[in-house]
Short mmCIF file of C-alpha atoms in Angstrom, two decimals:
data_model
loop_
_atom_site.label_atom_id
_atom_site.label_comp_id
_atom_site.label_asym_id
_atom_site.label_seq_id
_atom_site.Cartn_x
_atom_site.Cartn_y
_atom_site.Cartn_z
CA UNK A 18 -45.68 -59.78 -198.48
CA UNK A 19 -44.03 -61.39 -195.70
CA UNK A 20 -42.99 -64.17 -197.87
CA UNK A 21 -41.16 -61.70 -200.33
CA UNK A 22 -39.16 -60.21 -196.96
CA UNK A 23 -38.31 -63.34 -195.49
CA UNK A 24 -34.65 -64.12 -194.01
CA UNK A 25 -32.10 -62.30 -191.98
CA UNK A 26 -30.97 -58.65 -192.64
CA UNK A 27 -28.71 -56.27 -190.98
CA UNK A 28 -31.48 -53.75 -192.10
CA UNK A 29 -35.12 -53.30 -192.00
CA UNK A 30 -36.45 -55.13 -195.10
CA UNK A 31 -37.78 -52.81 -198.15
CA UNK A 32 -40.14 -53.79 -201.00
CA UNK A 33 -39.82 -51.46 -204.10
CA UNK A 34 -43.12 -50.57 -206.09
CA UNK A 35 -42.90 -48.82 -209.26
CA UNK A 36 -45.68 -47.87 -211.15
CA UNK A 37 -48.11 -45.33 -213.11
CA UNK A 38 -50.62 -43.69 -210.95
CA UNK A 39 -54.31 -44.22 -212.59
CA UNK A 40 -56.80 -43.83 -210.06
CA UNK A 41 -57.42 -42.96 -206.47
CA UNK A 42 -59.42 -46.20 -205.60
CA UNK A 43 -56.45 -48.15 -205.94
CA UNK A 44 -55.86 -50.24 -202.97
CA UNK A 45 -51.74 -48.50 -203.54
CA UNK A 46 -53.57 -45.02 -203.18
CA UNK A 47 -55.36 -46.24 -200.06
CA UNK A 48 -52.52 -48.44 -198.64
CA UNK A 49 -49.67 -45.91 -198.87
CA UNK A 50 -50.82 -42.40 -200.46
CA UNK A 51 -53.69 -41.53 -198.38
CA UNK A 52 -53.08 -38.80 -195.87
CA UNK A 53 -50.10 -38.22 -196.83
CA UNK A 54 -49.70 -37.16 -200.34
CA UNK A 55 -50.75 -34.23 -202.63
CA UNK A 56 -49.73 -33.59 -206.26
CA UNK A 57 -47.73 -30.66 -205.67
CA UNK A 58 -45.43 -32.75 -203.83
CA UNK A 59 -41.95 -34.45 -205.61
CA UNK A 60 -41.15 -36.66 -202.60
CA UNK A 61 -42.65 -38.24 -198.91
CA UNK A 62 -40.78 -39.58 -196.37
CA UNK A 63 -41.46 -40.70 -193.04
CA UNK A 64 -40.20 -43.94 -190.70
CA UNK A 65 -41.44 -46.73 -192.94
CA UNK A 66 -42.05 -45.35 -196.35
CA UNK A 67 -40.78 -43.33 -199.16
CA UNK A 68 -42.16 -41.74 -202.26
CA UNK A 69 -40.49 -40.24 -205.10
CA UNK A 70 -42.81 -39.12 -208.26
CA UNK A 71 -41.28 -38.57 -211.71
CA UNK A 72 -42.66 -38.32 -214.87
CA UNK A 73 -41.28 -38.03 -218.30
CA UNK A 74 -39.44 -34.72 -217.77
CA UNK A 75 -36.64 -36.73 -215.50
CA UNK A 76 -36.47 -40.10 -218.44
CA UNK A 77 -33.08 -38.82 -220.09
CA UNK A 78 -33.98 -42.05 -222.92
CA UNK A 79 -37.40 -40.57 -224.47
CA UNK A 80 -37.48 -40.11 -228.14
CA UNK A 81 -38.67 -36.70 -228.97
CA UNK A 82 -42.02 -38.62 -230.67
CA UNK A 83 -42.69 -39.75 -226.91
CA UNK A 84 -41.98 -36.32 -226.11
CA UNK A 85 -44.03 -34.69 -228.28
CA UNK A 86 -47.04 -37.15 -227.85
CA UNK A 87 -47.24 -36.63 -223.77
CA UNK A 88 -46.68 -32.75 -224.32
CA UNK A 89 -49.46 -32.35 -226.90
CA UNK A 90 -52.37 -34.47 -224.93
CA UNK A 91 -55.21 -32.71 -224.89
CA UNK A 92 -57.84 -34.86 -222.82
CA UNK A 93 -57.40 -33.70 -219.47
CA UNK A 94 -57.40 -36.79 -217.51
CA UNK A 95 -54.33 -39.09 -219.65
CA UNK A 96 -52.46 -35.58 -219.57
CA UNK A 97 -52.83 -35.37 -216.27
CA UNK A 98 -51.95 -38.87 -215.42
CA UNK A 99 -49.48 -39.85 -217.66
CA UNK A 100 -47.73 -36.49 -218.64
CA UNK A 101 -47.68 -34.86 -214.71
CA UNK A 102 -47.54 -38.07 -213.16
CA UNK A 103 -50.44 -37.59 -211.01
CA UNK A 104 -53.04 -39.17 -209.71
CA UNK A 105 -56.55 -39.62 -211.77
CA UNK A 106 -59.93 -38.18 -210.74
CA UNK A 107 -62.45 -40.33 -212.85
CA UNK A 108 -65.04 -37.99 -213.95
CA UNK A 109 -67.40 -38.99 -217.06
CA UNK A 110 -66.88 -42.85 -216.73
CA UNK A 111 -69.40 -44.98 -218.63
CA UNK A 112 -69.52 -47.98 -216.22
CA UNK A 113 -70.48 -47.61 -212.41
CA UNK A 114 -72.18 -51.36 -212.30
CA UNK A 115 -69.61 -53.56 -211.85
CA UNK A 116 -68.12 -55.56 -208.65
CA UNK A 117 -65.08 -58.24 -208.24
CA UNK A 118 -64.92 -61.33 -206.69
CA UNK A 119 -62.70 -64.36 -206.85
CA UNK A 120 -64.53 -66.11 -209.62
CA UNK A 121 -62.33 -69.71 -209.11
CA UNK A 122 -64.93 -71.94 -207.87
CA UNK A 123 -68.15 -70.08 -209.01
CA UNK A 124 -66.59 -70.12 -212.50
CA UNK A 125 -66.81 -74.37 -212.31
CA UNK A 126 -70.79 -74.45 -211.96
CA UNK A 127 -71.13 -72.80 -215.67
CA UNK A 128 -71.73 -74.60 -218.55
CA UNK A 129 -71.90 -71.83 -221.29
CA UNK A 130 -69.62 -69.26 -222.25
CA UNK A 131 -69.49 -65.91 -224.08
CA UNK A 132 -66.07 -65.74 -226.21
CA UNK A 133 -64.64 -62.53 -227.83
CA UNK A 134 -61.35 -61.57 -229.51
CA UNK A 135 -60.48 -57.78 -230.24
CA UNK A 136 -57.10 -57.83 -232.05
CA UNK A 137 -54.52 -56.44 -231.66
CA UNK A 138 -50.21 -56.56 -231.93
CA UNK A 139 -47.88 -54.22 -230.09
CA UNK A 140 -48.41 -51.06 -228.30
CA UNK A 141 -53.02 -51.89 -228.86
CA UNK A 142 -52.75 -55.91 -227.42
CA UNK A 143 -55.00 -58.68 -228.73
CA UNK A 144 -57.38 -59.19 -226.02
CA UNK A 145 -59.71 -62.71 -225.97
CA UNK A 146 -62.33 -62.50 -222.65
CA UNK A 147 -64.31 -65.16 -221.91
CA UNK A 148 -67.56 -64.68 -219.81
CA UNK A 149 -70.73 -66.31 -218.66
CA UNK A 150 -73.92 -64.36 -218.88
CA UNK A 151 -76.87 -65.37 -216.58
CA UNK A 152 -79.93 -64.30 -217.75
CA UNK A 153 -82.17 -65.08 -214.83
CA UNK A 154 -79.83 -62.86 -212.24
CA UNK A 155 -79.30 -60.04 -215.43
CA UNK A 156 -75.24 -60.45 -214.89
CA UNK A 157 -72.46 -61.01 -216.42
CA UNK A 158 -69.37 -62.94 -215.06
CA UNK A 159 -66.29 -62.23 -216.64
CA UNK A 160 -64.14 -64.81 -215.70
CA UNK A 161 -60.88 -64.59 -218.20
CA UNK A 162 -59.78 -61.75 -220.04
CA UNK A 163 -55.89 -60.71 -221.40
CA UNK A 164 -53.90 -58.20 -223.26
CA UNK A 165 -51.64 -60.76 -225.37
CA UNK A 166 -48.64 -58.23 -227.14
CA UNK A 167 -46.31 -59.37 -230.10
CA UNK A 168 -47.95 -62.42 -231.15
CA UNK A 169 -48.55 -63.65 -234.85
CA UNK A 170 -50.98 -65.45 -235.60
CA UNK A 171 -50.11 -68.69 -235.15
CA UNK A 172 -49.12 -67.98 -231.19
CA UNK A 173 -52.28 -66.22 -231.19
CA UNK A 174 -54.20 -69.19 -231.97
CA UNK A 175 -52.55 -71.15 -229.71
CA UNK A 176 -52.85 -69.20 -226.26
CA UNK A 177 -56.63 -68.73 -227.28
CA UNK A 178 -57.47 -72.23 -227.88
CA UNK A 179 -56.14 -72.99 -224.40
CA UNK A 180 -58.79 -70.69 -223.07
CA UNK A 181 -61.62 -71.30 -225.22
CA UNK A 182 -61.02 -74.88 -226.92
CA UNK A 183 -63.41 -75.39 -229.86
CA UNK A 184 -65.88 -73.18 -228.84
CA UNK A 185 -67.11 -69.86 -230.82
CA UNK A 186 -65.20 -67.33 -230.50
CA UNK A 187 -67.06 -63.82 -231.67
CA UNK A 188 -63.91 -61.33 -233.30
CA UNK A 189 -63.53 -57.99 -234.46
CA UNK A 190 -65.12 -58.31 -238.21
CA UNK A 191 -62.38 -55.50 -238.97
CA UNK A 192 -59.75 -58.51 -239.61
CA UNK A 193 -61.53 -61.09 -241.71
CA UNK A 194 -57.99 -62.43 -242.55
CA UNK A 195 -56.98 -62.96 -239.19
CA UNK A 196 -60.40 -64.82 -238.60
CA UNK A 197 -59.42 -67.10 -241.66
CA UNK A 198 -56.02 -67.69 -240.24
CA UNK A 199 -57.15 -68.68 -236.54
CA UNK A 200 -59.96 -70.96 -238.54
CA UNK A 201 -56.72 -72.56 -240.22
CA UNK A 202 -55.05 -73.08 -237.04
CA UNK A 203 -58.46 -74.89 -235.20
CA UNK A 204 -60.56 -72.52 -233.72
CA UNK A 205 -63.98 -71.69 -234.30
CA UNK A 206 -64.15 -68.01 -235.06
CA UNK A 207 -66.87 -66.38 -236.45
CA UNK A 208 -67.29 -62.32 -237.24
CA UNK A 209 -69.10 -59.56 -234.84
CA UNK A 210 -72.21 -58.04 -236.48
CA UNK A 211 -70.84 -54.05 -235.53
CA UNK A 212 -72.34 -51.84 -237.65
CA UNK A 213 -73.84 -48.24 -237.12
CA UNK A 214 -73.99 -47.74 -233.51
CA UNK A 215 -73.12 -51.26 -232.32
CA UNK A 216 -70.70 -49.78 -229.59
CA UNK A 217 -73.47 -47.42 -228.42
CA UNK A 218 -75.53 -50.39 -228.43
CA UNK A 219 -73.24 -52.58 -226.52
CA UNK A 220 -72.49 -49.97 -224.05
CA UNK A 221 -76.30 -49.88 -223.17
CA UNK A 222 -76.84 -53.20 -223.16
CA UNK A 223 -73.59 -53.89 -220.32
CA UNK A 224 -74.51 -50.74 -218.42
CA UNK A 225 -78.28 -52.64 -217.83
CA UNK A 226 -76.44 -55.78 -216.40
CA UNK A 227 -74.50 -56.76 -212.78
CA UNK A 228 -71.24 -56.73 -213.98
CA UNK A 229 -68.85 -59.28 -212.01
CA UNK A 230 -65.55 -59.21 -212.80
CA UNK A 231 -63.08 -61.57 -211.79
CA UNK A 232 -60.32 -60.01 -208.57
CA UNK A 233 -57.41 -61.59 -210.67
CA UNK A 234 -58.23 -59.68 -213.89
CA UNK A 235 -55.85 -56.57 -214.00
CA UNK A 236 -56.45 -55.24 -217.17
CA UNK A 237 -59.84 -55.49 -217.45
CA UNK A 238 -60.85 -53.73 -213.99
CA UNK A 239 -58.42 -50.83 -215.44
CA UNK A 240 -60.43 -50.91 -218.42
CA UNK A 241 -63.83 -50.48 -216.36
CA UNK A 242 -62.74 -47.70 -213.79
CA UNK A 243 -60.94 -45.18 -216.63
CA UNK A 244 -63.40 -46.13 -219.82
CA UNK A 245 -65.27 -42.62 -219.85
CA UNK A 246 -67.45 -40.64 -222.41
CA UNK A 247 -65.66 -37.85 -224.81
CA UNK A 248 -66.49 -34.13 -223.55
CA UNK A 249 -66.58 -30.67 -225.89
CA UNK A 250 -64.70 -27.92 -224.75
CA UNK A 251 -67.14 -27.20 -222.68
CA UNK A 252 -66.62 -30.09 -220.38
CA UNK A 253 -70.83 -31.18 -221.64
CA UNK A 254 -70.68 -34.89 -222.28
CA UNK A 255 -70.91 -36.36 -225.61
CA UNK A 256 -72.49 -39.48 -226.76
CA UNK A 257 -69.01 -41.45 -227.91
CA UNK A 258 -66.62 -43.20 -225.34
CA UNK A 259 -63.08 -42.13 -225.24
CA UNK A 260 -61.29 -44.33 -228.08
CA UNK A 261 -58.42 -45.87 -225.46
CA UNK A 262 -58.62 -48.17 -222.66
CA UNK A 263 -61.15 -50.42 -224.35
CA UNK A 264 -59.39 -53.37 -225.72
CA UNK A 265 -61.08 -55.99 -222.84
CA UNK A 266 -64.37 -54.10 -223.25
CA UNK A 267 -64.72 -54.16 -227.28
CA UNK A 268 -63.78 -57.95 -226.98
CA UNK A 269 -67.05 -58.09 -224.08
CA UNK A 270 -69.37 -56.13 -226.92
CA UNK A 271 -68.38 -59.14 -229.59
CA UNK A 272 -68.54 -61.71 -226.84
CA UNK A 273 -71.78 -60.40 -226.03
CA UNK A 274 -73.72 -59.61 -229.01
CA UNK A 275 -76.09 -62.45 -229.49
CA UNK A 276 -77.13 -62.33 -225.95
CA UNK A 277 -77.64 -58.86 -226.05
CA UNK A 278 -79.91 -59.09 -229.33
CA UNK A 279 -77.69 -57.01 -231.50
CA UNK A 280 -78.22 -58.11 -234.94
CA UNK A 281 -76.16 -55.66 -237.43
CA UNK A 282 -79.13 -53.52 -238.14
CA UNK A 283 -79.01 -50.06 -237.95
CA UNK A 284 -79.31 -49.20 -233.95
CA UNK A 285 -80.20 -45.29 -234.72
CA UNK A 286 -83.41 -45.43 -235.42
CA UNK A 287 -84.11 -47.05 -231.07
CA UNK A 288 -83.88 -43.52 -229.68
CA UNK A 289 -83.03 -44.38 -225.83
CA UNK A 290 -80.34 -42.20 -224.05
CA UNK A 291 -77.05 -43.74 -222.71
CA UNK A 292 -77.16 -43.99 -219.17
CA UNK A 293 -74.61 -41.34 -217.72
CA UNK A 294 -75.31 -38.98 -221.27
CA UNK A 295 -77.89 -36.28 -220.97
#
């Protein structure tokens, strides 16, 4: 911080954060919220800080599809957040086992690696991960994982190959011409199993682990504080996650399916509840 505010100034210095509120464990929530907000508020202000909240009703440039798509939300924690702005309160979230450190130097003692690719283009990113899964401690280290937006591919190929070199690389089976493609351009891609209740399956399997998860990765700690079960109207928890915020976590499942055992065969028939569903 200090070296974004260095030099002289008639002034005090100011640093400008704008972003989308998410969660309330956020170190921004902490830091500068804390004690002094609540969501019925449109501004703060004291000596050192100052806090304006919008939301959509005061962006003059929406399209009335953006419009229309924020007003009609219906699941009550993305309307809350991202049509009123405010800040989330997690409640049905699938994964409570999970911890970050700064992976850097830990990362250099593994030998073997866990590759996935979900795909993806625009607005839903492609998202490779690459993690290490020690069997003897029952945790996984995920060590790399990125939304990548806009690329063909042919750039595709190319930013994934500098994280995974020749090695496998387990993709969404939903694309087998993609998988042909980045075969074309060097990699070593092979298809995930999925089939009937291979994300149910998956889920288990990552929810039975230590889930380390490297400080740097963004995206992917987003991914494991909102990704939550569906609910009726009831508010009684179903047995199917929420179909957003999973790009990082479906590339984990693929990434992950040989060492969890998952072999394509029909998963319904292992009655064991999801921990978090009753």
């Amino acid at each position: 911080m200090k070296k974004r505010l260095r030099g002289r100034a008639a002034v005090s210095k100011r640093i400008i954060l704008s972003f989308n509120p998410i969660y309330q464990t956020h170190w921004i929530y902490g830091e500068y919220f804390q004690g002094r907000w609540d969501d019925t508020r449109q501004a703060y202000r004291d000596d050192t800080l100052s806090i304006l909240k919008t939301t959509y009703r005061d962006n003059k440039f929406l399209m009335p599809e953006d419009i229309r798509e924020l007003e009609n939300e219906t699941d009550p924690y993305y309307r809350d957040v991202y049509s009123n702005g405010n800040w989330g309160v997690l409640g049905k979230v699938i994964f409570k086992n999970w911890h970050t450190e700064d992976l850097t130097e830990k990362a250099r003692s593994f030998s073997t690696f866990e590759n996935g690719l979900d795909f993806g283009y625009a607005d839903d990113a492609a998202a490779p991960t690459r993690c290490h899964y020690e069997e003897r401690e029952n945790t996984l280290y995920i060590l790399d994982a990125r939304y990548l937006r806009g690329m063909t591919n042919d750039l595709l190929a190319a930013e994934c190959k500098n994280m995974f070199g020749r090695e496998v690389v387990t993709c969404d089976s939903a694309e087998p011409k993609s998988i042909q493609e980045l075969r074309n351009y060097g990699m070593t891609c092979i298809p995930a199993k999925k089939g009937k209740d291979s994300v149910n399956f998956g889920i288990q399997w990552l929810q039975k682990l230590n889930i380390v998860i490297d400080s740097h990765l963004t995206e992917c700690i987003n991914e494991f504080t909102v990704y939550k079960w569906q609910e009726d109207k009831d508010g009684n928890v179903l047995p199917k996650p929420v179909d957003r915020d999973n790009h990082i976590i479906d590339s984990i499942r693929y990434a992950t399916e040989r060492a969890a055992g998952w072999t394509g065969n029909d998963y319904s028939r292992v009655k064991m509840p999801l921990a978090g569903v009753m």
